[in-house]
Amino acid sequence: MDSVEDDTSLVEQALLEDEWSKQCTGDGSVDFKGEPALKQNTGNWRAFPFILGNECCERLAYFGIATNLVTYLTAKLHEGNVTAARNVTTWQGTCCLTPLIGAVLADAYWGRYWTIAIFSTIYFFGMCTLTLSTSVPALKPAECVDSFCPSASPTQYTVFFFGLYLIALGTGGIKPCVSSFGADQFDDSDPKERIKKGSFFNWFYFSINIGALVSSSLIVWIQDNAGWGLGFGIPALFMGLSILFFFLGTPLYRFQKPGGSPITRMCQVVVASFRKRNLEAPVDSSLLYETPDKSSAIEGSRKLEHSDELTYLDKAAVVSDVESKRGDYSDPWRICTVTQVEELKILIRMFPIWATGIIFSAVYAQMSTMFVEQGTLMDTSVGSFTIPPASLSTFDVISVIFWVPVYDRIIVPIARKFTGKERGFTELQRIGIGLFISVLCMSAAALVEIKRLQLARELGLVDKAIAVPLSVFWQIPQYFLLGAAEVFTFIGNLEFFYDQSPDAMRTLCSALSLLISSLGNYLSSFILTVVSYLTTQGGQTGWIPDNLNEGHLDYFFWLLAGVSFLNLLVYSVFATRYKQKQAS
């Protein structure tokens, strides 16, 4: 009798546990108390407003600095065009390089939530320092007197760039974590939530551009007309609001546990495979080492299925005779699980796709550098009102704001009917479309510059660094095309690197996608330096002199258009050969 009651009790307990598991997320996420996250109380769209508010305010702060920075460097710090453009792209590149630091800390130790919180504080201090450097008289560079512009003092340079690079460090913990943390709010194991995750990336990027819209219009106008102290102070205030928004959503968030250092795990695979270089990997992949448990040995990660590529690395998971006899598989520097090996394989497979994004980022960098400098020598007046050339980036933002809902609500449903894909296009198809549009963008910029230089010659303005009577609104097509390319390529990259990355390496992979932007900015600086050096040999004026009326900026734009087209061809080859990640 007791046995029957015990069996009944066990069945009831099993049913209760099954019912409980259905109410919890299936991706291993927990709530802020560390308990399994309940679907009905956490994550999903209910957490999105706080992440959206955080990202919108943070991006407003960032673009409030970045959009018009080249103008500040030339007008207030009295730098030349090439030097200012190089400093801007170098700083922007650093902003996309520091995420590697934040990614390692988030994935290995702190988790995404605390990494965002700590680095946001550093970011805020950087914003305050920058505001002080443009507000305190002793820290402000002297104004020009007639044609004489005194250089900024070493102290003024130091304080300004210290604040600027403190911001760059702060972005390192925010950029790679916020998009991944937002995507974590949607359960991969739930088909309905998985579809919502695709929309999340679109609307996440939409929120970025709402902040950028305010910065490129209102903040830029304040900087040019009301002063740089106020123009930098307002973004600092919004950075404070960004931190507040983030903490308010804490009870609703889903958290992924950090899985240990991904760099260490990759090194372990390399070392273990080298140690077993003389062993043969079995034909039957089921004989490779993997934990018998349902869950992976890596905290916060699901198991990955074995792939037939890069088979040399499989040797790290080969069970040697010594290990088999001892039954000891505890040394990860000698034997790794299949999942650990597949993590490294995935990163290697993603590398060619990652590399081809660098050229696109170099093109994108022109929006805050050469596009602005092109606009300074065009007619910026509309009646009695003068438009700051940097404000034209508003049309890039408007383009993004236009294309995101059009893509999400119109293009995706139509494409889904033809492709059968949940998101209309695959991430790789989406990226490729954006790369093609970037070629059109640089071609449009070159055509505008050809017309501008033609007018300069006809009106005898070649030797004068003054604007030609060509409306700056002729730049709108190149900004609008760049915005469309962003929606396809940048959002496609966000989706690709999140979806294809192993569970315990998602922040690192997000950082790698941002590293594309970093290297693109550095590449832009390098191309500018090389072009300037080669085209000024023998006393020549060069393509990009301080007086653009004497130069050939159109040649520079055509160069980028040609390189972008070649990059598209290379990308197409690698994209067609890419094999998707398979989770077990």
PDB file of C-alpha atoms in Angstrom, residues 37 44 55 100 120 137 143 168 178 196 237 246 276 323 393 404 415 507 523 537 553 581:
ATOM      1  CA  ALA A  37      13.152  33.076 -14.737  1.00  0.00           C
ATOM      2  CA  ASN A  44       9.978  39.630 -23.350  1.00  0.00           C
ATOM      3  CA  GLU A  55      20.021  52.755 -25.159  1.00  0.00           C
ATOM      4  CA  LEU A 100      36.580  43.517 -26.170  1.00  0.00           C
ATOM      5  CA  SER A 120      28.115  53.337 -17.519  1.00  0.00           C
ATOM      6  CA  PRO A 137      37.825  79.229 -18.974  1.00  0.00           C
ATOM      7  CA  GLU A 143      39.652  81.957 -29.796  1.00  0.00           C
ATOM      8  CA  ALA A 168      35.643  55.388 -25.137  1.00  0.00           C
ATOM      9  CA  VAL A 178      23.214  46.001 -24.151  1.00  0.00           C
ATOM     10  CA  LYS A 196      10.151  38.345 -31.478  1.00  0.00           C
ATOM     11  CA  LEU A 237      22.673  64.799 -18.446  1.00  0.00           C
ATOM     12  CA  PHE A 246      18.630  50.767 -16.785  1.00  0.00           C
ATOM     13  CA  LYS A 276      47.247  15.154 -29.174  1.00  0.00           C
ATOM     14  CA  GLU A 323      42.456   9.052 -19.932  1.00  0.00           C
ATOM     15  CA  SER A 393      23.600  63.286 -40.645  1.00  0.00           C
ATOM     16  CA  VAL A 404      13.340  49.919 -39.804  1.00  0.00           C
ATOM     17  CA  ALA A 415      10.114  38.116 -48.280  1.00  0.00           C
ATOM     18  CA  THR A 507      28.980  39.202 -25.495  1.00  0.00           C
ATOM     19  CA  LEU A 523      41.191  51.728 -41.867  1.00  0.00           C
ATOM     20  CA  GLN A 537      54.368  64.056 -53.387  1.00  0.00           C
ATOM     21  CA  LEU A 553      37.699  64.622 -52.740  1.00  0.00           C
ATOM     22  CA  LYS A 581      25.628  26.686 -36.068  1.00  0.00           C
TER      23      LYS A 581
END
